[in-house]
Short mmCIF file of C-alpha atoms and ligand atoms in Angstrom, two decimals:
data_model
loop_
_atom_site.label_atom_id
_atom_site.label_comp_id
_atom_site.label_asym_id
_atom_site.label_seq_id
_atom_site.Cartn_x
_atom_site.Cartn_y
_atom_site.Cartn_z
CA UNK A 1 106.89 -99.52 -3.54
CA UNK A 2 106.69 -95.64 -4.42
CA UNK A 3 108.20 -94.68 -7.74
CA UNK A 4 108.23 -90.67 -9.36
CA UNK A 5 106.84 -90.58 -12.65
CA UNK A 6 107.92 -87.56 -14.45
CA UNK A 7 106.36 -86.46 -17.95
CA UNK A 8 109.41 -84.66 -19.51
CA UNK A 9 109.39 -81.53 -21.98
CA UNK A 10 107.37 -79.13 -19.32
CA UNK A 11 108.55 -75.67 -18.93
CA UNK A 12 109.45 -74.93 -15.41
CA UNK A 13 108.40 -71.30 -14.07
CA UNK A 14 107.73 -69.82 -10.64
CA UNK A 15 109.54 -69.49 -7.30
CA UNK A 16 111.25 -72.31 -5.76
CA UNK A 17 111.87 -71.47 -1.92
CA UNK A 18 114.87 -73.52 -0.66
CA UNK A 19 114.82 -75.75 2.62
CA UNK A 20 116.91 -76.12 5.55
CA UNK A 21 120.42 -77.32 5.20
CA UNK A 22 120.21 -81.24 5.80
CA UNK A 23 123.62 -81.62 6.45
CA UNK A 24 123.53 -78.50 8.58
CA UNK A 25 120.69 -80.25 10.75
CA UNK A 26 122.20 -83.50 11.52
CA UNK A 27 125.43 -82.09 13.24
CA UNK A 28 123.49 -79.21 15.14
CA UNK A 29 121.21 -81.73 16.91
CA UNK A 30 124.59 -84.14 17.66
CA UNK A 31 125.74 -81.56 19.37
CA UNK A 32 122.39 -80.45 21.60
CA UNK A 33 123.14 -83.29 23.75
CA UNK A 34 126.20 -80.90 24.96
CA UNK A 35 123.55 -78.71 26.35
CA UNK A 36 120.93 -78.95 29.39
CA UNK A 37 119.57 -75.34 28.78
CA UNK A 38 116.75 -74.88 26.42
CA UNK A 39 117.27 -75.47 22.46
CA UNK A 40 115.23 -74.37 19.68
CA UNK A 41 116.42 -75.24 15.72
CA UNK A 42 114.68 -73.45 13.52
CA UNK A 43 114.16 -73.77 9.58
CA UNK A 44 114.64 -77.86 10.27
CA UNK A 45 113.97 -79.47 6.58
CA UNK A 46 111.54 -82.32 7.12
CA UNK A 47 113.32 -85.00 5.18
CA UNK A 48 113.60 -88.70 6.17
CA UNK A 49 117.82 -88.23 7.74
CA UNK A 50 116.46 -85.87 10.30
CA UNK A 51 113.86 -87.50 11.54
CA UNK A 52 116.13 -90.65 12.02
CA UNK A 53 117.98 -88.40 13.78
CA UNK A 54 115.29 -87.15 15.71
CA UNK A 55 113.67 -90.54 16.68
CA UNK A 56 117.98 -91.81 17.36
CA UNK A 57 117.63 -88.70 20.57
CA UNK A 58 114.99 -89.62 21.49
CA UNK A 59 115.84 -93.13 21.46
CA UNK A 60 118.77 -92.24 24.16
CA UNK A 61 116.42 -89.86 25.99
CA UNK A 62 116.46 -86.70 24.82
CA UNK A 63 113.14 -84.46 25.68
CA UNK A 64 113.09 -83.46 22.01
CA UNK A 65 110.00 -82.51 19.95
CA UNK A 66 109.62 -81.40 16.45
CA UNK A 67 106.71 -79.01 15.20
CA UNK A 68 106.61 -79.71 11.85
CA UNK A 69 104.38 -77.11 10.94
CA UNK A 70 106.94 -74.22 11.88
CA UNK A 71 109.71 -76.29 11.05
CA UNK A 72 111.45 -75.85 14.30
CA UNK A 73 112.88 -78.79 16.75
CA UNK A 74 112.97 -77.97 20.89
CA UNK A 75 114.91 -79.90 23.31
CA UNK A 76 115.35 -79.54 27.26
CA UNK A 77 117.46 -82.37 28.59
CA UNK A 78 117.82 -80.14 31.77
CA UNK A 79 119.56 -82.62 34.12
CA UNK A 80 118.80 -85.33 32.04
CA UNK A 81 121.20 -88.63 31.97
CA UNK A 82 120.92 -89.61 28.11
CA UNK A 83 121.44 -93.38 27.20
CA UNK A 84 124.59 -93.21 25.48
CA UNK A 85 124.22 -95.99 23.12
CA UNK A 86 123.69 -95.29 18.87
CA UNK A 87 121.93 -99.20 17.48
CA UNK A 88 122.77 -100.20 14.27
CA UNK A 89 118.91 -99.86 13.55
CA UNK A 90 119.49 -95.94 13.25
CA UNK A 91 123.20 -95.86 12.31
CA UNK A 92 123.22 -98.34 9.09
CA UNK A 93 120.09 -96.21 7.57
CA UNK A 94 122.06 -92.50 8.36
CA UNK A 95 125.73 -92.67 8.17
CA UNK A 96 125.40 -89.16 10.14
CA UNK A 97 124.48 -90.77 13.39
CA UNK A 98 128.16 -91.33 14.05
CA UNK A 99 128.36 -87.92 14.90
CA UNK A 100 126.80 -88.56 18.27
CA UNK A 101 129.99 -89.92 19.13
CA UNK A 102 132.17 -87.04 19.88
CA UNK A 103 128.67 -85.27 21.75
CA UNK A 104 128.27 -88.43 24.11
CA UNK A 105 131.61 -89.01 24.75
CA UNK A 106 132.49 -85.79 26.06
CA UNK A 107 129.38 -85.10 27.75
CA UNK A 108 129.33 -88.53 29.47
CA UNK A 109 132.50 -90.22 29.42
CA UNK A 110 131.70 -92.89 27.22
CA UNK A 111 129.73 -94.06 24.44
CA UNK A 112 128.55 -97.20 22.04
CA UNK A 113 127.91 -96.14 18.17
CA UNK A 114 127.37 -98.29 15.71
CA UNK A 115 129.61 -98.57 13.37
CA UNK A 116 127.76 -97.61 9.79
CA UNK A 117 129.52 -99.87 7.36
CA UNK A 118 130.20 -98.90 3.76
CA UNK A 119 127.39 -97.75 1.55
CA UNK A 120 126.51 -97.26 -2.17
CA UNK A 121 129.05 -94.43 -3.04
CA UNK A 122 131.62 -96.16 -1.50
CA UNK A 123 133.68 -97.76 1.93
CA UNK A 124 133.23 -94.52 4.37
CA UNK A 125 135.74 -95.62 6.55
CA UNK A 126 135.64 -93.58 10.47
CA UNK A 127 139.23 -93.79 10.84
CA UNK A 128 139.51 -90.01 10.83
CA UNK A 129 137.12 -89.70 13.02
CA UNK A 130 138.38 -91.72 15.63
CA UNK A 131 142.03 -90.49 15.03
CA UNK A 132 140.77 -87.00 16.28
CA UNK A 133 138.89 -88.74 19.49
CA UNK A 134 141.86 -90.41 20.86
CA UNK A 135 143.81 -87.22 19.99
CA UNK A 136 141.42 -86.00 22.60
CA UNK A 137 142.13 -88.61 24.73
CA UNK A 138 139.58 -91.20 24.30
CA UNK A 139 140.09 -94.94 25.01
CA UNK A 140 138.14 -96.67 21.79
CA UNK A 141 137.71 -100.10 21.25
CA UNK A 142 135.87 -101.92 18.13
CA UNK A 143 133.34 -104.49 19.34
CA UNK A 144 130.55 -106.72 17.60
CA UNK A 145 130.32 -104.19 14.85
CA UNK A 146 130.15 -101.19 17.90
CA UNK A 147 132.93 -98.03 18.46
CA UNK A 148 133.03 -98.38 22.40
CA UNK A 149 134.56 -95.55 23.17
CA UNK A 150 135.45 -93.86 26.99
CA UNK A 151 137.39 -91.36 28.70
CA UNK A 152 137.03 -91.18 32.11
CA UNK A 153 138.37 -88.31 33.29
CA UNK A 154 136.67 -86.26 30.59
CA UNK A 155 138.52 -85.24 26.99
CA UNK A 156 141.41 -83.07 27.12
CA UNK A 157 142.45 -80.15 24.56
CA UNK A 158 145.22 -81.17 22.35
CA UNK A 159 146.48 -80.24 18.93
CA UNK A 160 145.79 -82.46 16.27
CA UNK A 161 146.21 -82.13 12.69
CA UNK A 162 143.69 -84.42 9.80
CA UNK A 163 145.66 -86.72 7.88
CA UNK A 164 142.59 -85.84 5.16
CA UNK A 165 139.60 -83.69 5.08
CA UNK A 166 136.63 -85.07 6.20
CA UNK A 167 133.35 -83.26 7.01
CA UNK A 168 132.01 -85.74 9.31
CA UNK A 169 134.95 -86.28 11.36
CA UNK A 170 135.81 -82.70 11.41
CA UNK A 171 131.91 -82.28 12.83
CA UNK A 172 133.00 -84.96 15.56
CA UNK A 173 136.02 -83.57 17.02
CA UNK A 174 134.53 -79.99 17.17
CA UNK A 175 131.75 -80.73 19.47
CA UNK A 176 134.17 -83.50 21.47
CA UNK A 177 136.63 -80.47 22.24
CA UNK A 178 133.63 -78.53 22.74
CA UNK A 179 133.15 -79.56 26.78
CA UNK A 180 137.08 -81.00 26.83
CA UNK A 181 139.26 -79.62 29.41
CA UNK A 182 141.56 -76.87 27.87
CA UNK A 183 142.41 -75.73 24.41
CA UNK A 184 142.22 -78.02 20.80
CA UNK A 185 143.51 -76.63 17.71
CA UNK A 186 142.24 -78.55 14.70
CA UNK A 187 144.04 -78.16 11.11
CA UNK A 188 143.59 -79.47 8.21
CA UNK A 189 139.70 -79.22 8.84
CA UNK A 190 136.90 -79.66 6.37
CA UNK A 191 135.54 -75.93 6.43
CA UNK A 192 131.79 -76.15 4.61
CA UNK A 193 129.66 -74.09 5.49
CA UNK A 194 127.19 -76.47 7.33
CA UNK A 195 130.32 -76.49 9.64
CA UNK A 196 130.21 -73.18 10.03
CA UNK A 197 126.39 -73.00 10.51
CA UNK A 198 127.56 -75.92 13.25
CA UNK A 199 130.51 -73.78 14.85
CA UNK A 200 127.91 -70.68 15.22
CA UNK A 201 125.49 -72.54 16.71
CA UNK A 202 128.30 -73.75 19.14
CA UNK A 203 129.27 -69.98 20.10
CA UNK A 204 125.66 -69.29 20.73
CA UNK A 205 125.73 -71.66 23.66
CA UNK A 206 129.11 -70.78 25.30
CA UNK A 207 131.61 -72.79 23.55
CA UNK A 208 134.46 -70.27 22.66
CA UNK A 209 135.55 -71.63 19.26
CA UNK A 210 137.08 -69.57 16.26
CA UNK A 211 138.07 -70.38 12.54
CA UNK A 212 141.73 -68.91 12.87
CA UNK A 213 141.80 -69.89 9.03
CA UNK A 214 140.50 -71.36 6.04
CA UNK A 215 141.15 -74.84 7.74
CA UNK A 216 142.17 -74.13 11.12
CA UNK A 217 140.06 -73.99 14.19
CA UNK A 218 140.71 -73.22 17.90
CA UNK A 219 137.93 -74.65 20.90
CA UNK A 220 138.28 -73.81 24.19
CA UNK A 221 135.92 -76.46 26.13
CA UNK A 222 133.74 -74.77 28.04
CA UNK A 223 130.77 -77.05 30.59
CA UNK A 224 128.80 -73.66 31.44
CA UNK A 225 126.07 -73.49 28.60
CA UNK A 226 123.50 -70.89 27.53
CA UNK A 227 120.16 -71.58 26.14
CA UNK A 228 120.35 -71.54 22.20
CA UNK A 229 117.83 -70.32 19.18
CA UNK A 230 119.54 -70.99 15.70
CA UNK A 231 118.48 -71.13 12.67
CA UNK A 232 119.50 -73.74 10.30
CA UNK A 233 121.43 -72.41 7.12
CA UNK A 234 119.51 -73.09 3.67
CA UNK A 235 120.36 -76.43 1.98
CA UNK A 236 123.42 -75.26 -0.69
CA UNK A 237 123.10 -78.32 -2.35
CA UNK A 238 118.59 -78.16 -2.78
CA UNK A 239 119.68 -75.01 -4.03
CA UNK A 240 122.45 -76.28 -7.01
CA UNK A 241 119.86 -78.75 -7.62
CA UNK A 242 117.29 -76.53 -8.99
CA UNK A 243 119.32 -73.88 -10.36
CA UNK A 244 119.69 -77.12 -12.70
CA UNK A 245 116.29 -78.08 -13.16
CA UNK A 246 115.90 -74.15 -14.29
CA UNK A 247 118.93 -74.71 -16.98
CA UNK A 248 117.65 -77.71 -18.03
CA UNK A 249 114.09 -76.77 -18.55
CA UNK A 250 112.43 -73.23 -17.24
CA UNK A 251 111.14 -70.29 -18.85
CA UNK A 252 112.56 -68.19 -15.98
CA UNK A 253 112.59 -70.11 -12.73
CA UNK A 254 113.51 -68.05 -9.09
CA UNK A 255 115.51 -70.37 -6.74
CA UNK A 256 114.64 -68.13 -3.07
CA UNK A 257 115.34 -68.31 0.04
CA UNK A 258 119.38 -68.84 0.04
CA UNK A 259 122.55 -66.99 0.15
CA UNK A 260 124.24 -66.62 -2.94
CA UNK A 261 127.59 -65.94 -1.67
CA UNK A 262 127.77 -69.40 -0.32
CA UNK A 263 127.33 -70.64 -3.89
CA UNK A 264 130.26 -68.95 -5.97
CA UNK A 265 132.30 -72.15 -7.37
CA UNK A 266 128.91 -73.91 -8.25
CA UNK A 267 127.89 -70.40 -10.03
CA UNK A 268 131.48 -70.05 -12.09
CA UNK A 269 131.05 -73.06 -13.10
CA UNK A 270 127.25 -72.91 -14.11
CA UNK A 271 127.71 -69.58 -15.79
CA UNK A 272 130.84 -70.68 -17.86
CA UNK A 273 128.53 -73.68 -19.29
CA UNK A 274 126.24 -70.90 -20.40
CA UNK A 275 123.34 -70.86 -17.80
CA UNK A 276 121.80 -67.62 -17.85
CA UNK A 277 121.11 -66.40 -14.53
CA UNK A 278 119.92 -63.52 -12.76
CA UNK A 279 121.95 -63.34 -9.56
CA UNK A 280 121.25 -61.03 -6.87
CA UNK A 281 121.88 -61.56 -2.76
CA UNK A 282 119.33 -64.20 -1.55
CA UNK A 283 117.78 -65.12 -4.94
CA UNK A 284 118.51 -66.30 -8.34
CA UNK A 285 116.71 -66.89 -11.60
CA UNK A 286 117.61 -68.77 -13.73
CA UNK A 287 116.35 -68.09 -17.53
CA UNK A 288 115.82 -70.33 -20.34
CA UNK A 289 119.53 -71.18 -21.26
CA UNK A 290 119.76 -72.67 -24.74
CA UNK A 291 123.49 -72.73 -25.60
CA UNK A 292 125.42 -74.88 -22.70
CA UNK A 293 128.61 -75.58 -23.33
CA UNK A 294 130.95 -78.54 -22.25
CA UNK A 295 132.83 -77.66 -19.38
CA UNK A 296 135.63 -80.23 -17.29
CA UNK A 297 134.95 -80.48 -13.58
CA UNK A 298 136.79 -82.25 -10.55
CA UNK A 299 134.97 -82.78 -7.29
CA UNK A 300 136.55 -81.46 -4.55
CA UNK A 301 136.23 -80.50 -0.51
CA UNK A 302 134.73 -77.03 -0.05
CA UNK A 303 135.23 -74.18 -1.19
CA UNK A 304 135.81 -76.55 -3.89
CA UNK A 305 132.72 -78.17 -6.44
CA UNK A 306 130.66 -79.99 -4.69
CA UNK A 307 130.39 -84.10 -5.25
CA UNK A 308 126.47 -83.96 -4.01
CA UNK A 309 126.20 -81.68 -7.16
CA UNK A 310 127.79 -83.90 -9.53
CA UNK A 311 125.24 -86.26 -10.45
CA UNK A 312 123.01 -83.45 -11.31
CA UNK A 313 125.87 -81.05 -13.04
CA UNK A 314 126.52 -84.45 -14.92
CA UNK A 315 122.46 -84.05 -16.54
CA UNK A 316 123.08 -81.05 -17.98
CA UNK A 317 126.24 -81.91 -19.66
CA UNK A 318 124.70 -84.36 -21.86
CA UNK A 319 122.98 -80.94 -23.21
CA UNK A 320 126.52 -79.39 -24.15
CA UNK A 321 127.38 -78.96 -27.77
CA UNK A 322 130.89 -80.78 -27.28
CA UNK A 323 132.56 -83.30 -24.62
CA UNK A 324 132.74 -82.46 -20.92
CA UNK A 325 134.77 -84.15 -18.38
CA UNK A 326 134.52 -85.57 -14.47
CA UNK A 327 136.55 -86.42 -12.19
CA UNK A 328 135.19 -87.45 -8.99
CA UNK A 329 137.38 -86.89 -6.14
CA UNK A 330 135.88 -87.54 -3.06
CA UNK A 331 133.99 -91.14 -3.41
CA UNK A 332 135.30 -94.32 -5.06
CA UNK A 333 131.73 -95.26 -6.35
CA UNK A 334 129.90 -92.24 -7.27
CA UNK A 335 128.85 -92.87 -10.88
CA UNK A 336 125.97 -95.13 -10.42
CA UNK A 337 123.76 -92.86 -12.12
CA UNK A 338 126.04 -93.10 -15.67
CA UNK A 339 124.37 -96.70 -16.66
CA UNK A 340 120.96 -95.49 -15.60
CA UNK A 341 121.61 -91.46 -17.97
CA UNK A 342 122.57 -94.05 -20.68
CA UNK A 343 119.75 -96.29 -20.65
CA UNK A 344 117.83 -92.20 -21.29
CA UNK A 345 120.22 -92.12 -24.06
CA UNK A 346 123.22 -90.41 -22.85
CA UNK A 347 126.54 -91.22 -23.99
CA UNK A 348 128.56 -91.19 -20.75
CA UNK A 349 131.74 -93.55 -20.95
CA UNK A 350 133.22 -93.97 -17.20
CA UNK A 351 136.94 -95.06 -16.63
CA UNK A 352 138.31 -94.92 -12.47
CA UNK A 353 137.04 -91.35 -11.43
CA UNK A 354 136.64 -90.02 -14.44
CA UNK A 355 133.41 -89.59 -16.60
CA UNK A 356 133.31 -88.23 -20.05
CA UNK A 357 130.21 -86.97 -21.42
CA UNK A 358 129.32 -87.04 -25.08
CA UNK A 359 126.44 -84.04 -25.96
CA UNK A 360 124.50 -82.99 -27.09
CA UNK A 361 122.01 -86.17 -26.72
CA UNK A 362 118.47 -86.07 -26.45
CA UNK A 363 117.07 -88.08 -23.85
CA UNK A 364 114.77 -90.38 -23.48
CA UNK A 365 112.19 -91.52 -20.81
CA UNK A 366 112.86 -94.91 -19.48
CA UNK A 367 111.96 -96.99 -16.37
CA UNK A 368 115.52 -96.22 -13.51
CA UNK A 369 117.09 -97.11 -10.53
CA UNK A 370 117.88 -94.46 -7.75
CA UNK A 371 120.83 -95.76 -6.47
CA UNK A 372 121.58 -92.76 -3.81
CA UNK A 373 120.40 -89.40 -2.78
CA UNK A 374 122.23 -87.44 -5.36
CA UNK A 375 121.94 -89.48 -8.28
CA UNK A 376 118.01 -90.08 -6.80
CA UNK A 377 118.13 -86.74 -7.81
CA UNK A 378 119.78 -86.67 -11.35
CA UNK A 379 117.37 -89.27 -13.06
CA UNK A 380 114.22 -86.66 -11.73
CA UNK A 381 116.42 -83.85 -13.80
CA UNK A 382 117.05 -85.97 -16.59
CA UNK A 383 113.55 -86.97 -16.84
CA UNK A 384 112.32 -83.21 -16.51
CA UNK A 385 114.30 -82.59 -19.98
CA UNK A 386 113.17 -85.72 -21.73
CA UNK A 387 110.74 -86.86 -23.83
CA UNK A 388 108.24 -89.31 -22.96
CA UNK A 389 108.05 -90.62 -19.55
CA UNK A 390 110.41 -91.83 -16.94
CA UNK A 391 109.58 -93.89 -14.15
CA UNK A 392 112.32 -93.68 -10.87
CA UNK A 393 112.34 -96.83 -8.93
CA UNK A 394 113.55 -96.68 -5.14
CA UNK A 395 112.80 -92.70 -4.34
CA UNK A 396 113.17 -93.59 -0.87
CA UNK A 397 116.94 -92.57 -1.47
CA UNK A 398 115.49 -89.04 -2.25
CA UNK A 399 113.16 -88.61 0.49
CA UNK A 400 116.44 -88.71 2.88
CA UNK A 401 117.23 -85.58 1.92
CA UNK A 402 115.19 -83.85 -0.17
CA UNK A 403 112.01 -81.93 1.14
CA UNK A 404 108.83 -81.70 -1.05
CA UNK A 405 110.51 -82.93 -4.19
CA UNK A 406 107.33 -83.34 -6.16
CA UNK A 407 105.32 -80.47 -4.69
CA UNK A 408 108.06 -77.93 -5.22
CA UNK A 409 108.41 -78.81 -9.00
CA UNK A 410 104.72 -79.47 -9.55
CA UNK A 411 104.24 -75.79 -8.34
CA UNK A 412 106.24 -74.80 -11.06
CA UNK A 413 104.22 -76.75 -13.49
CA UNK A 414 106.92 -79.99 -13.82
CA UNK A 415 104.24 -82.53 -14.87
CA UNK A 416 105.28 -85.19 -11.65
CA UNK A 417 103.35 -87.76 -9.19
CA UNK A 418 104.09 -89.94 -7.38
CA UNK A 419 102.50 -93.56 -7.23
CA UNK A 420 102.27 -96.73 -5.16
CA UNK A 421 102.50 -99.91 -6.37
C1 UD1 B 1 129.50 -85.39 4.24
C2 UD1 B 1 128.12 -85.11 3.74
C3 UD1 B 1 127.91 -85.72 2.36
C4 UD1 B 1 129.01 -85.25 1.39
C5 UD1 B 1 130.39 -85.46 2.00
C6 UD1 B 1 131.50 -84.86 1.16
C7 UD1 B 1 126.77 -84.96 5.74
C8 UD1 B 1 125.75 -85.58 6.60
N1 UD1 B 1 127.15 -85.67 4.66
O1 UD1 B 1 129.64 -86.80 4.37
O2 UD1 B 1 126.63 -85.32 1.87
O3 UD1 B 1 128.92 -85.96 0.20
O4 UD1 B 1 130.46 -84.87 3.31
O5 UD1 B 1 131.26 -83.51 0.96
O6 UD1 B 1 127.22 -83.85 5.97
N2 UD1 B 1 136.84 -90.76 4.94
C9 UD1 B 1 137.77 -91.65 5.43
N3 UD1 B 1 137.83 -91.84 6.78
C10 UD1 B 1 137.01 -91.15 7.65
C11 UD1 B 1 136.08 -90.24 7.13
C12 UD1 B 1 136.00 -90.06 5.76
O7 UD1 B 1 138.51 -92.26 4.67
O8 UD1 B 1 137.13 -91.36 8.88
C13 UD1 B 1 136.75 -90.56 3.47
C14 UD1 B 1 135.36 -90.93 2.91
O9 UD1 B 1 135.25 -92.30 2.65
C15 UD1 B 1 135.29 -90.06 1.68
C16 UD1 B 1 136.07 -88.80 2.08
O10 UD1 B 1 136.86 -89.17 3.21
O11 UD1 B 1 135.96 -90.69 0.62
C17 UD1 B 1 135.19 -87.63 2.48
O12 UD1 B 1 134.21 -88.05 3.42
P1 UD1 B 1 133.59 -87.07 4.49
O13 UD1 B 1 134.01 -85.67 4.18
O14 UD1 B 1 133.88 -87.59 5.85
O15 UD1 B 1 132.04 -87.22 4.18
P2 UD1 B 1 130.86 -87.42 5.20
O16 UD1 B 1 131.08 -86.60 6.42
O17 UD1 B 1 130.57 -88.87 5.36
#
């Protein structure tokens, strides 16, 4: 078993240089299965989800291959038949490998994805996703735990409208209309900007597809492709997750390597608790920030706050003077971290979706839980600020999406190991 150990009380300084967008990653190489020309991803963050991903291709027979050292993934599936069946083995360990779906069902005429089940932040339901399919004119059955989904004659344009946002089944139906026969309009779309990272990369090999507004796209299916070089948009939510670690405990820590635009609501909202920050285009530092203030948030879809940023936001609100408030929107489950903060000696009361947040407290190390990625995440924060020692249990969660944890922070003098046991 690997747990983090993290001696708290350090003071964080240097440069953090952000990865590749995770969630940028997974759709982009979903959707390379659209394309027999030649493929190269670059900036691909080398975190556990992708490389499920990865080994999932090339499962179904995808001439893929991943240099690690540059960071860049190249695929050439030229006249190449994939298998078009997604196992359980991949699916139930990366929710994300549903989005094969729409790529293998419009490029072959049928597919067989597992279905991924619930997980620890809640049900995940694909409803959405399949509404959109069969929009498009797929045939889908549910079978032995498997989405068997077919359409013969190919996937035809149509105009469908989300009953709810949803990233992952927005992701879907964009690269499904991508090789359908005529014209989709999509509304009511999730519109982050991994999806527009996705979209571009999409243009770049022939698919003519524009954002006609904030939540309304337009495909025209196109079968002719282009060969593709993209690079992968920097990981938004790495990025929120340090500029915390720098509130919480640096001298002066620079968070490099992003796009700041990209990150106004999670700024506002960080700058309003009183983190001082030096922002300028691709780089921000963040300076010791004494005085944070209590501040009431509500998770939301893009270009709203974030709910991978809540366990973390939720850290440093045990350090404001006063009572701040959550209310978590998006998942039914997503406060698993609250009983582990408390055990460090934060006062967090939890009712439905909403968490209230009694500061200042000063934490404690303690032996935790990861339950998920994001509050994975959280504990590491909240044991960077504490005193004594905490001890994470189950980092696997955090190695699905999080690239050189340890060595980034240890570069900036967090005092963090891991160790086997
Ligand atoms: C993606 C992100 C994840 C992030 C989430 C919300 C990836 C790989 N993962 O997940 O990090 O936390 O967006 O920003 O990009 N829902 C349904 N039916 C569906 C689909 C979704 O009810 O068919 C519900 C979900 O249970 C959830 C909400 O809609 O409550 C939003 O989920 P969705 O936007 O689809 O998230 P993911 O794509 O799974």
């Amino acid at each position: 078993m690997e747990k983090l150990l993290v001696k708290g009380k350090k003071k964080l300084s240097g440069t953090i240089q952000i990865s590749g967008s995770k969630n940028a990653t997974l759709p982009i190489l979903a959707a390379s299965i659209l394309n027999e020309k030649k493929i190269e991803i670059k900036g691909v963050p080398i975190v556990k989800d992708v490389i499920t991903m990865f080994h999932l291709l090339k499962h179904m027979g995808s001439n893929i291959k991943f240099n690690f050292r540059k960071k860049k993934i190249f695929i050439n599936n030229k006249n190449k038949k994939l298998r078009h069946v997604a196992p359980y083995a991949f699916v139930k360990t990366m929710r994300a490998g549903i989005i094969v779906l729409g790529s293998l069902l419009t490029k072959f005429g049928k597919a067989k994805v597992s279905l991924p089940g619930g997980c620890a932040i809640g049900t995940r339901p694909v409803d959405i996703h399949l509404y959109g399919l069969k929009k498009l004119g797929a045939n889908i059955k549910i079978k032995n735990g498997y989405i068997l989904a077919e359409a013969k004659n190919g996937l035809k344009g149509a105009k469908i409208r989300f009953p709810s946002i949803s990233v992952g089944a927005t992701e879907n139906v964009i690269i499904a209309a991508s090789l359908a026969k005529g014209t989709t309009y999509l509304k009511n779309c999730a519109c982050e900007p991994e999806i527009k990272n996705l979209t571009d990369f999409l243009r770049k090999m022939g698919v003519k597809i524009n954002w006609l507004n904030q939540r309304e796209v337009k495909i025209v299916g196109n079968r002719k492709m282009k060969p593709v070089s993209h690079k992968v948009m920097f990981d938004r939510i790495e990025a929120g997750t340090f500029i915390i670690a720098g509130a919480l405990a640096s001298r002066s820590l620079k968070i490099a390597g992003i796009d700041t635009k990209t990150l106004n609501t999670e700024l506002k909202i960080l700058k309003k608790m009183g983190v001082k920050m030096k922002i300028s285009k691709n780089e921000i530092r963040v300076l010791e920030s004494k005085n944070i203030k209590p501040i009431t948030i509500r998770t939301q879809p893009y270009p709203g706050f974030p709910t991978d940023l809540q366990a973390q936001t939720m850290v440093l609100m045990t350090m404001a003077k006063g009572i701040s408030k959550i209310r978590e929107n998006i998942f039914e489950n997503r406060f698993m971290h609250v009983p582990e903060l408390n055990r460090m000696g934060g006062k967090i009361k939890t009712r439905g979706n909403l968490s209230l947040i009694f500061g200042p407290q000063d934490l404690n190390g303690a032996e935790v839980m990861a339950t998920d990625l994001r509050a994975s995440v959280s504990l590491v924060l909240a044991g960077l600020v504490a005193k004594n020692k905490t001890v994470i249990n189950r980092v696997y969660h955090l190695d699905r999406g999080y690239e050189q944890l340890e060595k980034k922070l240890k570069k900036c003098k967090a005092n963090i190991s891991r160790v086997y046991s």
